[in-house]
Amino acid sequence: MKKLIIASLTFLVLQVQAQYDPEALAVLDAMSNKYKQIEAFKASFSQKLTNENAGLDETISGDIAVKGDMYVLEVAGQKIYNDGTDIYTYNAEINEVTISPYEPEDSEITLSNIYDIYKSGFKYVLAEKKADGDRVIELDPESRDKSYFKIRMTINAKDELKSFTVFERTGNKYLYSINSFTPTSLNNSYFKFDVSKYPNVEVIDFR
């Protein structure tokens, strides 16, 4: 009986250590610290949505510029400006911009917060080390209220994030691959939508 109790306790200790794996934390911290030193960046990416049960297999590509909480995102025929206060969604096809207040959600995952997202509300484990130096980290949200149950990151030997996959409870799986990444310097005005540059644009303001 004593041996059984000791074995059970050992298993529980190992399980807890795996949930907050110090080796995974070291990799995540190295990646986060690297990106913290970058004032702003531009990146191109692809997003692949799959859901085997629903027969989904869709890929789109886009470009993004990020500085702190601000970003400009170009994807699926839209250009989205987030100046840290408001979000402007511009549709060139119909020359229309929709304005809404920026209200970040705890569950939102973006290229502006993915590098620090592990720091609050997540368990983490180093799932795999690849021969080319890539490290695969799996993040498990502590809250079961999230729309997703796992995030899988691939971080290369230079501590750069190559891709991340979000596994949703609906069965949707989103794979984001970072195709290019360029540190840069951008003024805050870059992230503001200038109505004067879009003649006859229709403005729909929900603020």
Coordinates of C-alpha atoms in Angstrom, one line a residue:
M1 CA 0.0 0.0 0.0
K2 CA 2.8 2.4 0.9
K3 CA 4.5 1.7 -2.5
L4 CA 1.2 2.4 -4.2
I5 CA 0.8 5.7 -2.4
I6 CA 4.4 6.8 -3.2
A7 CA 4.0 5.9 -6.8
S8 CA 0.7 7.9 -7.0
L9 CA 2.3 10.9 -5.4
T10 CA 5.3 10.7 -7.7
F11 CA 3.0 10.6 -10.7
L12 CA 1.1 13.6 -9.5
V13 CA 4.4 15.6 -8.9
L14 CA 5.6 14.7 -12.4
Q15 CA 2.3 15.7 -13.9
V16 CA 2.3 19.1 -12.1
Q17 CA 5.9 19.7 -13.3
A18 CA 4.9 18.9 -16.9
Q19 CA 2.1 21.4 -16.7
Y20 CA 4.5 24.2 -15.8
D21 CA 7.6 22.7 -17.5
P22 CA 10.6 24.9 -16.6
E23 CA 12.4 23.9 -19.9
A24 CA 9.3 25.1 -21.9
L25 CA 9.3 28.3 -19.8
A26 CA 13.0 29.0 -20.6
V27 CA 12.2 28.7 -24.3
L28 CA 9.1 30.9 -24.1
D29 CA 11.0 33.6 -22.0
A30 CA 13.8 33.7 -24.5
M31 CA 11.4 34.2 -27.4
S32 CA 9.4 36.8 -25.5
N33 CA 12.6 38.8 -24.5
K34 CA 13.8 38.8 -28.1
Y35 CA 10.5 40.3 -29.4
K36 CA 10.4 42.8 -26.5
Q37 CA 13.5 44.4 -27.8
I38 CA 11.8 45.2 -31.1
E39 CA 9.9 48.5 -31.2
A40 CA 7.7 47.5 -34.1
F41 CA 7.7 45.0 -36.9
K42 CA 6.1 44.0 -40.2
A43 CA 5.2 40.5 -41.1
S44 CA 3.5 38.4 -43.7
F45 CA 1.6 35.3 -42.7
S46 CA -0.7 32.6 -43.8
Q47 CA -3.7 31.2 -41.9
K48 CA -5.0 27.7 -42.6
L49 CA -8.4 26.7 -41.1
T50 CA -9.2 23.0 -41.0
N51 CA -12.0 21.1 -39.5
E52 CA -12.2 17.4 -40.4
N53 CA -15.8 16.9 -39.3
A54 CA -17.0 20.0 -41.1
G55 CA -14.9 19.3 -44.2
L56 CA -13.1 22.7 -43.9
D57 CA -9.7 23.3 -45.4
E58 CA -9.2 27.0 -46.2
T59 CA -6.0 29.1 -46.5
I60 CA -5.7 32.9 -46.6
S61 CA -2.6 35.1 -46.4
G62 CA -2.1 38.6 -45.1
D63 CA 0.3 41.3 -43.9
I64 CA 0.5 43.0 -40.6
A65 CA 2.4 45.8 -38.9
V66 CA 2.6 45.9 -35.1
K67 CA 3.7 48.3 -32.5
G68 CA 2.6 47.5 -28.9
D69 CA -1.2 47.1 -28.9
M70 CA -1.5 48.9 -32.3
Y71 CA -1.6 47.2 -35.6
V72 CA -2.5 47.5 -39.3
L73 CA -3.8 44.2 -40.8
E74 CA -4.4 43.6 -44.4
V75 CA -6.3 40.3 -45.1
A76 CA -9.2 39.0 -47.2
G77 CA -9.7 42.3 -49.0
Q78 CA -9.9 44.4 -45.9
K79 CA -7.5 46.7 -44.2
I80 CA -7.9 47.0 -40.4
Y81 CA -6.4 49.8 -38.4
N82 CA -6.1 49.5 -34.6
D83 CA -4.7 52.7 -33.1
G84 CA -5.0 51.4 -29.5
T85 CA -8.3 53.2 -29.0
D86 CA -10.5 52.5 -32.0
I87 CA -10.6 49.9 -34.8
Y88 CA -11.2 51.0 -38.4
T89 CA -12.2 48.3 -40.8
Y90 CA -11.9 49.5 -44.4
N91 CA -13.4 47.6 -47.4
A92 CA -11.9 48.9 -50.6
E93 CA -14.4 47.1 -52.8
I94 CA -17.3 49.2 -51.5
N95 CA -15.2 52.1 -50.2
E96 CA -16.6 51.8 -46.7
V97 CA -15.0 52.0 -43.3
T98 CA -16.6 50.8 -40.0
I99 CA -15.4 52.3 -36.8
S100 CA -15.7 50.5 -33.4
P101 CA -14.0 51.0 -30.0
Y102 CA -11.1 48.7 -29.3
E103 CA -12.1 46.3 -26.5
P104 CA -9.4 43.6 -26.2
E105 CA -10.8 40.3 -25.1
D106 CA -8.9 37.9 -22.8
S107 CA -9.4 35.1 -25.3
E108 CA -8.2 37.0 -28.3
I109 CA -5.0 35.7 -29.9
T110 CA -3.1 38.0 -32.3
L111 CA 0.3 38.6 -33.6
S112 CA 0.6 41.5 -31.2
N113 CA 0.1 39.4 -28.0
I114 CA 1.1 35.8 -29.0
Y115 CA 4.7 36.4 -27.8
D116 CA 3.5 37.1 -24.2
I117 CA 0.3 35.2 -24.0
Y118 CA 1.8 32.4 -22.0
K119 CA 2.6 34.6 -19.0
S120 CA -0.9 34.6 -17.5
G121 CA -3.4 31.8 -17.3
F122 CA -1.6 29.0 -19.1
K123 CA 0.2 25.8 -18.3
Y124 CA 3.0 24.8 -20.7
V125 CA 5.1 21.9 -21.7
L126 CA 8.0 21.3 -24.1
A127 CA 6.4 18.7 -26.4
E128 CA 9.2 18.1 -28.9
K129 CA 12.7 19.0 -29.9
K130 CA 13.4 18.6 -33.6
A131 CA 16.7 17.8 -35.3
D132 CA 16.8 21.3 -36.9
G133 CA 16.6 23.0 -33.6
D134 CA 12.9 23.8 -33.6
R135 CA 11.1 23.5 -30.2
V136 CA 7.4 22.6 -30.0
I137 CA 5.7 24.1 -27.0
E138 CA 2.1 23.3 -26.0
L139 CA 0.0 25.8 -24.0
D140 CA -3.0 24.7 -22.1
P141 CA -5.4 27.5 -20.8
E142 CA -6.2 27.2 -17.1
S143 CA -9.7 28.5 -17.7
R144 CA -12.1 26.1 -19.4
D145 CA -14.2 29.1 -20.5
K146 CA -11.9 29.8 -23.4
S147 CA -13.1 29.0 -26.9
Y148 CA -9.9 27.0 -27.5
F149 CA -8.3 24.2 -25.4
K150 CA -4.7 24.3 -26.7
I151 CA -2.1 26.5 -28.5
R152 CA 0.9 24.8 -30.1
M153 CA 3.9 27.0 -30.9
T154 CA 7.0 26.1 -33.0
I155 CA 10.0 28.2 -32.0
N156 CA 13.3 27.9 -33.9
A157 CA 16.8 27.7 -32.6
K158 CA 17.1 31.5 -32.9
D159 CA 14.2 31.9 -30.5
E160 CA 11.9 33.1 -33.3
L161 CA 8.3 32.1 -33.5
K162 CA 7.8 30.2 -36.8
S163 CA 4.2 29.2 -36.4
F164 CA 1.4 28.6 -33.9
T165 CA -1.8 26.5 -34.0
V166 CA -5.0 27.3 -32.1
F167 CA -7.2 24.3 -31.4
E168 CA -10.8 25.4 -30.8
R169 CA -13.4 23.4 -28.9
T170 CA -15.7 23.5 -32.0
G171 CA -13.1 21.3 -33.9
N172 CA -11.7 24.2 -35.8
K173 CA -7.9 24.3 -36.1
Y174 CA -6.1 27.5 -37.1
L175 CA -2.5 27.2 -38.2
Y176 CA -0.7 30.6 -38.5
S177 CA 2.6 30.4 -40.3
I178 CA 4.9 33.5 -40.2
N179 CA 6.5 33.7 -43.7
S180 CA 8.5 36.9 -43.2
F181 CA 9.3 39.1 -40.2
T182 CA 11.1 42.5 -40.4
P183 CA 11.8 44.7 -37.4
T184 CA 11.2 48.4 -38.3
S185 CA 10.4 51.8 -36.8
L186 CA 6.9 53.2 -37.2
N187 CA 5.3 56.4 -36.0
N188 CA 2.0 56.1 -34.1
S189 CA 0.3 57.9 -36.9
Y190 CA 0.9 54.9 -39.2
F191 CA -1.8 53.0 -37.3
K192 CA -4.5 55.7 -37.6
F193 CA -7.0 55.6 -40.5
D194 CA -6.9 58.9 -42.3
V195 CA -10.4 59.5 -43.8
S196 CA -9.0 62.3 -46.0
K197 CA -7.0 59.9 -48.0
Y198 CA -10.1 58.0 -49.1
P199 CA -12.4 60.3 -51.2
N200 CA -16.1 59.7 -50.8
V201 CA -15.6 56.9 -48.3
E202 CA -18.7 55.9 -46.4
V203 CA -18.2 56.0 -42.7
I204 CA -20.2 53.8 -40.3
D205 CA -19.4 54.8 -36.7
F206 CA -20.4 52.4 -33.9
R207 CA -18.6 54.3 -31.1

